[in-house]
């Protein structure tokens, strides 16, 4: 319980950056894989070994060893904070990256601006379950170029792809809403119950300002026993008798 409370104290508080009144919710909050804490943990183990050596043996230079222990612990704690507070957040509207210990940096971009995603999984990453994301978007200078040490990369990749797909479908469907179109077939052209051919005719520009001269009727066929293969009244093809 104490460890959970310690994590909450240093949590970057992602939800305070959401646009709650617009219905923004967190889809996925990506923390770094546990492998990034390997070096800080090794430093803590080394510091503990030095302290144990100082306590059990009478060796010289204890002030120097104590200084080394303090440096190791301080560096390990700083690395822990830096990695713990670096978050990549996917919402139903945006992607965000929040990082920083004392001074915080929050970079955001709309989810629709994410163009391509490359998932890199090294051999060790495939064994331990982490990967690196490389984003191709208009926000590369804001810290979205590379998102490293992502745990469960395959699941995270599918989640981002689903959000991008759903955002694109909502954007295309919103064209009807903006234009006052309530078409159930959602093709963005006409009201409910009107098919595509009727919609095109209904919304075609009116050019009947000048009357068209009547077309002369076709001359009668020389053969009274045969029908014309083209019936101009019905507009389709017929066979001979």
PDB file of C-alpha atoms in Angstrom:
ATOM      1  CA  UNK A   1       0.000   0.000   0.000  1.00  0.00           C
ATOM      2  CA  UNK A   2       2.860   2.363   0.774  1.00  0.00           C
ATOM      3  CA  UNK A   3       4.359   1.704  -2.641  1.00  0.00           C
ATOM      4  CA  UNK A   4       1.047   2.467  -4.343  1.00  0.00           C
ATOM      5  CA  UNK A   5       0.766   5.703  -2.401  1.00  0.00           C
ATOM      6  CA  UNK A   6       4.300   6.656  -3.407  1.00  0.00           C
ATOM      7  CA  UNK A   7       3.463   6.080  -7.059  1.00  0.00           C
ATOM      8  CA  UNK A   8       0.372   8.264  -6.752  1.00  0.00           C
ATOM      9  CA  UNK A   9       2.363  11.107  -5.220  1.00  0.00           C
ATOM     10  CA  UNK A  10       4.668  11.253  -8.240  1.00  0.00           C
ATOM     11  CA  UNK A  11       1.951  10.529 -10.805  1.00  0.00           C
ATOM     12  CA  UNK A  12       1.730  13.223 -13.552  1.00  0.00           C
ATOM     13  CA  UNK A  13      -2.078  13.565 -13.082  1.00  0.00           C
ATOM     14  CA  UNK A  14      -3.038  12.982 -16.710  1.00  0.00           C
ATOM     15  CA  UNK A  15      -6.779  13.556 -16.283  1.00  0.00           C
ATOM     16  CA  UNK A  16      -6.385  17.180 -15.338  1.00  0.00           C
ATOM     17  CA  UNK A  17      -5.306  17.829 -18.958  1.00  0.00           C
ATOM     18  CA  UNK A  18      -8.488  16.379 -20.492  1.00  0.00           C
ATOM     19  CA  UNK A  19     -11.228  18.493 -22.077  1.00  0.00           C
ATOM     20  CA  UNK A  20     -13.931  16.979 -19.922  1.00  0.00           C
ATOM     21  CA  UNK A  21     -16.722  19.331 -21.009  1.00  0.00           C
ATOM     22  CA  UNK A  22     -16.226  18.127 -24.599  1.00  0.00           C
ATOM     23  CA  UNK A  23     -16.455  14.472 -23.652  1.00  0.00           C
ATOM     24  CA  UNK A  24     -12.760  13.634 -23.890  1.00  0.00           C
ATOM     25  CA  UNK A  25     -11.804  10.391 -22.166  1.00  0.00           C
ATOM     26  CA  UNK A  26      -8.590   8.421 -21.851  1.00  0.00           C
ATOM     27  CA  UNK A  27      -8.437   5.393 -24.144  1.00  0.00           C
ATOM     28  CA  UNK A  28      -4.946   4.261 -23.144  1.00  0.00           C
ATOM     29  CA  UNK A  29      -2.260   5.647 -20.849  1.00  0.00           C
ATOM     30  CA  UNK A  30       1.109   4.217 -21.853  1.00  0.00           C
ATOM     31  CA  UNK A  31       3.767   3.909 -19.152  1.00  0.00           C
ATOM     32  CA  UNK A  32       7.316   2.825 -19.789  1.00  0.00           C
ATOM     33  CA  UNK A  33       8.182  -0.848 -19.597  1.00  0.00           C
ATOM     34  CA  UNK A  34       9.774  -2.059 -16.378  1.00  0.00           C
ATOM     35  CA  UNK A  35      13.083  -2.569 -18.205  1.00  0.00           C
ATOM     36  CA  UNK A  36      13.775   1.184 -17.986  1.00  0.00           C
ATOM     37  CA  UNK A  37      14.049   0.818 -14.197  1.00  0.00           C
ATOM     38  CA  UNK A  38      16.832  -1.754 -14.451  1.00  0.00           C
ATOM     39  CA  UNK A  39      19.676   0.752 -14.143  1.00  0.00           C
ATOM     40  CA  UNK A  40      18.135   2.604 -11.153  1.00  0.00           C
ATOM     41  CA  UNK A  41      17.542  -0.697  -9.383  1.00  0.00           C
ATOM     42  CA  UNK A  42      21.138  -1.773  -9.991  1.00  0.00           C
ATOM     43  CA  UNK A  43      22.314   1.516  -8.540  1.00  0.00           C
ATOM     44  CA  UNK A  44      20.175   0.977  -5.451  1.00  0.00           C
ATOM     45  CA  UNK A  45      21.569  -2.545  -5.042  1.00  0.00           C
ATOM     46  CA  UNK A  46      25.129  -1.254  -5.380  1.00  0.00           C
ATOM     47  CA  UNK A  47      24.469   1.486  -2.836  1.00  0.00           C
ATOM     48  CA  UNK A  48      23.008  -1.059  -0.411  1.00  0.00           C
ATOM     49  CA  UNK A  49      26.053  -3.301  -0.875  1.00  0.00           C
ATOM     50  CA  UNK A  50      28.395  -0.418  -0.104  1.00  0.00           C
ATOM     51  CA  UNK A  51      26.414   0.477   3.018  1.00  0.00           C
ATOM     52  CA  UNK A  52      26.509  -3.130   4.166  1.00  0.00           C
ATOM     53  CA  UNK A  53      30.254  -3.257   3.588  1.00  0.00           C
ATOM     54  CA  UNK A  54      30.775  -0.055   5.556  1.00  0.00           C
ATOM     55  CA  UNK A  55      28.687  -1.395   8.444  1.00  0.00           C
ATOM     56  CA  UNK A  56      30.305  -4.831   8.678  1.00  0.00           C
ATOM     57  CA  UNK A  57      33.958  -4.118   7.936  1.00  0.00           C
ATOM     58  CA  UNK A  58      36.391  -1.521   9.177  1.00  0.00           C
ATOM     59  CA  UNK A  59      37.743  -0.080   5.965  1.00  0.00           C
ATOM     60  CA  UNK A  60      39.186   3.331   5.334  1.00  0.00           C
ATOM     61  CA  UNK A  61      37.701   6.058   3.216  1.00  0.00           C
ATOM     62  CA  UNK A  62      34.224   5.732   4.614  1.00  0.00           C
ATOM     63  CA  UNK A  63      33.314   9.378   3.888  1.00  0.00           C
ATOM     64  CA  UNK A  64      34.139   8.796   0.224  1.00  0.00           C
ATOM     65  CA  UNK A  65      32.097   5.610   0.146  1.00  0.00           C
ATOM     66  CA  UNK A  66      29.215   7.385   1.856  1.00  0.00           C
ATOM     67  CA  UNK A  67      29.340  10.134  -0.774  1.00  0.00           C
ATOM     68  CA  UNK A  68      29.282   7.497  -3.515  1.00  0.00           C
ATOM     69  CA  UNK A  69      26.259   5.880  -1.890  1.00  0.00           C
ATOM     70  CA  UNK A  70      24.401   9.172  -1.744  1.00  0.00           C
ATOM     71  CA  UNK A  71      25.203   9.949  -5.390  1.00  0.00           C
ATOM     72  CA  UNK A  72      24.012   6.518  -6.484  1.00  0.00           C
ATOM     73  CA  UNK A  73      20.764   6.825  -4.558  1.00  0.00           C
ATOM     74  CA  UNK A  74      20.104  10.358  -5.801  1.00  0.00           C
ATOM     75  CA  UNK A  75      20.748   9.374  -9.427  1.00  0.00           C
ATOM     76  CA  UNK A  76      18.539   6.287  -9.113  1.00  0.00           C
ATOM     77  CA  UNK A  77      15.703   8.325  -7.629  1.00  0.00           C
ATOM     78  CA  UNK A  78      16.004  10.942 -10.372  1.00  0.00           C
ATOM     79  CA  UNK A  79      15.910   8.292 -13.091  1.00  0.00           C
ATOM     80  CA  UNK A  80      12.891   6.724 -11.469  1.00  0.00           C
ATOM     81  CA  UNK A  81      11.017  10.037 -11.449  1.00  0.00           C
ATOM     82  CA  UNK A  82      11.985  10.868 -15.027  1.00  0.00           C
ATOM     83  CA  UNK A  83      10.818   7.538 -16.417  1.00  0.00           C
ATOM     84  CA  UNK A  84       7.721   7.329 -14.231  1.00  0.00           C
ATOM     85  CA  UNK A  85       6.436  10.761 -15.229  1.00  0.00           C
ATOM     86  CA  UNK A  86       6.961  10.251 -18.965  1.00  0.00           C
ATOM     87  CA  UNK A  87       3.509   9.231 -20.241  1.00  0.00           C
ATOM     88  CA  UNK A  88       2.047   8.794 -23.691  1.00  0.00           C
ATOM     89  CA  UNK A  89      -1.746   9.187 -23.588  1.00  0.00           C
ATOM     90  CA  UNK A  90      -4.287   8.268 -26.254  1.00  0.00           C
ATOM     91  CA  UNK A  91      -7.753   9.818 -25.925  1.00  0.00           C
ATOM     92  CA  UNK A  92     -10.761   9.769 -28.214  1.00  0.00           C
ATOM     93  CA  UNK A  93      -9.675  13.190 -29.538  1.00  0.00           C
ATOM     94  CA  UNK A  94      -5.924  13.604 -29.171  1.00  0.00           C
ATOM     95  CA  UNK A  95      -2.603  12.026 -28.416  1.00  0.00           C
ATOM     96  CA  UNK A  96      -0.572  13.591 -25.630  1.00  0.00           C
ATOM     97  CA  UNK A  97       2.884  13.193 -24.186  1.00  0.00           C
ATOM     98  CA  UNK A  98       3.433  14.441 -20.646  1.00  0.00           C
ATOM     99  CA  UNK A  99       6.930  14.463 -19.171  1.00  0.00           C
ATOM    100  CA  UNK A 100       9.098  16.358 -16.755  1.00  0.00           C
ATOM    101  CA  UNK A 101       9.756  16.343 -13.022  1.00  0.00           C
ATOM    102  CA  UNK A 102       9.959  19.942 -11.825  1.00  0.00           C
ATOM    103  CA  UNK A 103       9.066  21.670 -15.086  1.00  0.00           C
ATOM    104  CA  UNK A 104       6.420  19.770 -17.019  1.00  0.00           C
ATOM    105  CA  UNK A 105       6.022  19.574 -20.796  1.00  0.00           C
ATOM    106  CA  UNK A 106       2.646  18.664 -22.314  1.00  0.00           C
ATOM    107  CA  UNK A 107       2.626  18.087 -26.087  1.00  0.00           C
ATOM    108  CA  UNK A 108      -0.690  17.377 -27.829  1.00  0.00           C
ATOM    109  CA  UNK A 109      -1.879  16.788 -31.368  1.00  0.00           C
ATOM    110  CA  UNK A 110      -5.235  15.691 -32.807  1.00  0.00           C
ATOM    111  CA  UNK A 111      -5.487  11.978 -33.419  1.00  0.00           C
ATOM    112  CA  UNK A 112      -6.405  12.611 -37.068  1.00  0.00           C
ATOM    113  CA  UNK A 113      -2.971  14.146 -37.720  1.00  0.00           C
ATOM    114  CA  UNK A 114      -1.195  10.876 -36.988  1.00  0.00           C
ATOM    115  CA  UNK A 115      -0.323   9.632 -40.462  1.00  0.00           C
ATOM    116  CA  UNK A 116       1.801   6.495 -40.113  1.00  0.00           C
ATOM    117  CA  UNK A 117       2.974   4.399 -37.185  1.00  0.00           C
ATOM    118  CA  UNK A 118       6.019   2.130 -37.290  1.00  0.00           C
ATOM    119  CA  UNK A 119       6.369  -0.463 -34.542  1.00  0.00           C
ATOM    120  CA  UNK A 120       9.934  -1.561 -33.847  1.00  0.00           C
ATOM    121  CA  UNK A 121      10.501  -4.653 -31.696  1.00  0.00           C
ATOM    122  CA  UNK A 122      14.129  -5.660 -31.122  1.00  0.00           C
ATOM    123  CA  UNK A 123      14.992  -9.232 -30.219  1.00  0.00           C
ATOM    124  CA  UNK A 124      15.242  -8.484 -26.501  1.00  0.00           C
ATOM    125  CA  UNK A 125      12.044  -6.475 -26.715  1.00  0.00           C
ATOM    126  CA  UNK A 126      10.198  -9.425 -28.213  1.00  0.00           C
ATOM    127  CA  UNK A 127      11.376 -11.615 -25.352  1.00  0.00           C
ATOM    128  CA  UNK A 128      10.604  -9.107 -22.604  1.00  0.00           C
ATOM    129  CA  UNK A 129       7.461  -7.634 -24.162  1.00  0.00           C
ATOM    130  CA  UNK A 130       8.331  -4.070 -25.172  1.00  0.00           C
ATOM    131  CA  UNK A 131       8.736  -2.090 -28.382  1.00  0.00           C
ATOM    132  CA  UNK A 132       9.266   1.373 -29.806  1.00  0.00           C
ATOM    133  CA  UNK A 133       6.765   3.493 -31.742  1.00  0.00           C
ATOM    134  CA  UNK A 134       7.924   5.797 -34.553  1.00  0.00           C
ATOM    135  CA  UNK A 135       5.227   8.275 -35.598  1.00  0.00           C
ATOM    136  CA  UNK A 136       4.990  10.068 -38.910  1.00  0.00           C
ATOM    137  CA  UNK A 137       2.843  13.105 -38.266  1.00  0.00           C
ATOM    138  CA  UNK A 138       2.794  16.876 -38.345  1.00  0.00           C
ATOM    139  CA  UNK A 139       3.847  16.967 -34.674  1.00  0.00           C
ATOM    140  CA  UNK A 140       7.285  15.393 -34.895  1.00  0.00           C
ATOM    141  CA  UNK A 141       8.943  18.415 -33.294  1.00  0.00           C
ATOM    142  CA  UNK A 142       6.687  18.183 -30.231  1.00  0.00           C
ATOM    143  CA  UNK A 143       8.069  14.910 -28.895  1.00  0.00           C
ATOM    144  CA  UNK A 144       5.955  12.441 -30.846  1.00  0.00           C
ATOM    145  CA  UNK A 145       8.663  11.240 -33.181  1.00  0.00           C
ATOM    146  CA  UNK A 146       9.687   8.294 -31.011  1.00  0.00           C
ATOM    147  CA  UNK A 147       7.890   6.734 -28.073  1.00  0.00           C
ATOM    148  CA  UNK A 148      10.274   4.166 -26.616  1.00  0.00           C
ATOM    149  CA  UNK A 149       9.958   1.335 -24.118  1.00  0.00           C
ATOM    150  CA  UNK A 150       6.252   0.719 -24.696  1.00  0.00           C
ATOM    151  CA  UNK A 151       4.908  -2.339 -22.911  1.00  0.00           C
ATOM    152  CA  UNK A 152       2.506  -4.643 -24.801  1.00  0.00           C
ATOM    153  CA  UNK A 153       3.301  -2.870 -28.096  1.00  0.00           C
ATOM    154  CA  UNK A 154       1.020  -5.001 -30.283  1.00  0.00           C
ATOM    155  CA  UNK A 155      -2.051  -4.256 -28.168  1.00  0.00           C
ATOM    156  CA  UNK A 156      -1.176  -0.552 -28.013  1.00  0.00           C
ATOM    157  CA  UNK A 157      -0.712  -0.422 -31.787  1.00  0.00           C
ATOM    158  CA  UNK A 158      -4.134  -1.968 -32.372  1.00  0.00           C
ATOM    159  CA  UNK A 159      -5.709   0.450 -29.893  1.00  0.00           C
ATOM    160  CA  UNK A 160      -4.254   3.489 -31.669  1.00  0.00           C
ATOM    161  CA  UNK A 161      -5.322   2.154 -35.069  1.00  0.00           C
ATOM    162  CA  UNK A 162      -8.880   1.637 -33.807  1.00  0.00           C
ATOM    163  CA  UNK A 163      -9.062   5.169 -32.422  1.00  0.00           C
ATOM    164  CA  UNK A 164      -7.741   6.637 -35.684  1.00  0.00           C
ATOM    165  CA  UNK A 165     -10.251   4.606 -37.686  1.00  0.00           C
ATOM    166  CA  UNK A 166     -13.206   5.601 -35.517  1.00  0.00           C
ATOM    167  CA  UNK A 167     -12.159   9.237 -35.593  1.00  0.00           C
ATOM    168  CA  UNK A 168     -12.070   9.139 -39.385  1.00  0.00           C
ATOM    169  CA  UNK A 169     -15.544   7.578 -39.560  1.00  0.00           C
ATOM    170  CA  UNK A 170     -16.970  10.203 -37.208  1.00  0.00           C
ATOM    171  CA  UNK A 171     -15.359  12.963 -39.253  1.00  0.00           C
ATOM    172  CA  UNK A 172     -16.942  11.699 -42.474  1.00  0.00           C
ATOM    173  CA  UNK A 173     -20.330  11.240 -40.801  1.00  0.00           C
ATOM    174  CA  UNK A 174     -20.241  14.756 -39.333  1.00  0.00           C
ATOM    175  CA  UNK A 175     -20.421  16.259 -42.846  1.00  0.00           C
ATOM    176  CA  UNK A 176     -24.117  15.388 -42.957  1.00  0.00           C
ATOM    177  CA  UNK A 177     -24.710  16.936 -39.548  1.00  0.00           C
ATOM    178  CA  UNK A 178     -22.952  20.185 -40.428  1.00  0.00           C
ATOM    179  CA  UNK A 179     -24.869  20.496 -43.705  1.00  0.00           C
ATOM    180  CA  UNK A 180     -28.212  19.642 -42.067  1.00  0.00           C
ATOM    181  CA  UNK A 181     -28.362  16.287 -43.842  1.00  0.00           C
ATOM    182  CA  UNK A 182     -30.272  13.509 -42.101  1.00  0.00           C
ATOM    183  CA  UNK A 183     -29.688  10.878 -44.762  1.00  0.00           C
ATOM    184  CA  UNK A 184     -29.823   7.416 -43.266  1.00  0.00           C
ATOM    185  CA  UNK A 185     -27.510   6.012 -45.931  1.00  0.00           C
ATOM    186  CA  UNK A 186     -24.857   8.525 -44.769  1.00  0.00           C
ATOM    187  CA  UNK A 187     -23.518   9.452 -48.187  1.00  0.00           C
ATOM    188  CA  UNK A 188     -23.673  13.158 -47.475  1.00  0.00           C
ATOM    189  CA  UNK A 189     -26.040  14.200 -50.274  1.00  0.00           C
ATOM    190  CA  UNK A 190     -29.727  14.114 -49.424  1.00  0.00           C
ATOM    191  CA  UNK A 191     -32.490  13.477 -46.895  1.00  0.00           C
ATOM    192  CA  UNK A 192     -33.799  10.212 -45.565  1.00  0.00           C
ATOM    193  CA  UNK A 193     -35.344   7.773 -48.005  1.00  0.00           C
ATOM    194  CA  UNK A 194     -33.747   9.208 -51.125  1.00  0.00           C
ATOM    195  CA  UNK A 195     -31.368   7.034 -53.074  1.00  0.00           C
ATOM    196  CA  UNK A 196     -28.261   8.259 -54.849  1.00  0.00           C
ATOM    197  CA  UNK A 197     -29.877   8.796 -58.238  1.00  0.00           C
ATOM    198  CA  UNK A 198     -32.720  10.815 -56.731  1.00  0.00           C
ATOM    199  CA  UNK A 199     -30.295  12.841 -54.638  1.00  0.00           C
ATOM    200  CA  UNK A 200     -28.221  13.757 -57.650  1.00  0.00           C
ATOM    201  CA  UNK A 201     -31.344  14.845 -59.520  1.00  0.00           C
ATOM    202  CA  UNK A 202     -32.715  16.720 -56.556  1.00  0.00           C
ATOM    203  CA  UNK A 203     -29.539  18.673 -55.880  1.00  0.00           C
ATOM    204  CA  UNK A 204     -28.520  19.223 -59.508  1.00  0.00           C
ATOM    205  CA  UNK A 205     -28.278  22.895 -60.528  1.00  0.00           C
ATOM    206  CA  UNK A 206     -31.469  24.271 -62.080  1.00  0.00           C
ATOM    207  CA  UNK A 207     -30.762  25.297 -65.682  1.00  0.00           C
ATOM    208  CA  UNK A 208     -34.343  25.523 -66.965  1.00  0.00           C
ATOM    209  CA  UNK A 209     -34.238  29.271 -67.591  1.00  0.00           C
ATOM    210  CA  UNK A 210     -34.482  28.715 -71.335  1.00  0.00           C
ATOM    211  CA  UNK A 211     -36.959  26.311 -72.793  1.00  0.00           C
ATOM    212  CA  UNK A 212     -35.639  23.545 -74.959  1.00  0.00           C
ATOM    213  CA  UNK A 213     -37.218  23.334 -78.414  1.00  0.00           C
ATOM    214  CA  UNK A 214     -39.405  20.300 -78.873  1.00  0.00           C
ATOM    215  CA  UNK A 215     -37.626  17.400 -80.428  1.00  0.00           C
ATOM    216  CA  UNK A 216     -39.109  16.104 -83.657  1.00  0.00           C
ATOM    217  CA  UNK A 217     -40.583  12.653 -83.457  1.00  0.00           C
ATOM    218  CA  UNK A 218     -38.580   9.966 -85.203  1.00  0.00           C
ATOM    219  CA  UNK A 219     -39.798   9.036 -88.697  1.00  0.00           C
ATOM    220  CA  UNK A 220     -41.875   5.902 -88.909  1.00  0.00           C
ATOM    221  CA  UNK A 221     -40.050   2.780 -89.776  1.00  0.00           C
ATOM    222  CA  UNK A 222     -40.202   1.635 -93.340  1.00  0.00           C
ATOM    223  CA  UNK A 223     -41.126  -1.824 -92.172  1.00  0.00           C
ATOM    224  CA  UNK A 224     -44.456  -1.874 -90.372  1.00  0.00           C
ATOM    225  CA  UNK A 225     -43.909  -5.390 -89.025  1.00  0.00           C
ATOM    226  CA  UNK A 226     -40.663  -4.588 -87.085  1.00  0.00           C
ATOM    227  CA  UNK A 227     -40.108  -2.550 -83.946  1.00  0.00           C
ATOM    228  CA  UNK A 228     -37.231  -0.176 -83.422  1.00  0.00           C
ATOM    229  CA  UNK A 229     -34.418  -1.641 -81.334  1.00  0.00           C
ATOM    230  CA  UNK A 230     -34.324   1.579 -79.292  1.00  0.00           C
ATOM    231  CA  UNK A 231     -37.537   2.695 -77.667  1.00  0.00           C
ATOM    232  CA  UNK A 232     -37.188   6.423 -76.946  1.00  0.00           C
ATOM    233  CA  UNK A 233     -40.176   6.510 -74.589  1.00  0.00           C
ATOM    234  CA  UNK A 234     -38.849   3.922 -72.148  1.00  0.00           C
ATOM    235  CA  UNK A 235     -35.186   4.535 -72.703  1.00  0.00           C
ATOM    236  CA  UNK A 236     -34.123   0.912 -72.945  1.00  0.00           C
ATOM    237  CA  UNK A 237     -33.237  -1.700 -75.543  1.00  0.00           C
ATOM    238  CA  UNK A 238     -35.794  -4.131 -76.978  1.00  0.00           C
ATOM    239  CA  UNK A 239     -35.546  -7.103 -79.266  1.00  0.00           C
ATOM    240  CA  UNK A 240     -37.160  -7.534 -82.625  1.00  0.00           C
ATOM    241  CA  UNK A 241     -40.304  -9.585 -82.894  1.00  0.00           C
TER     242      UNK A 241
END
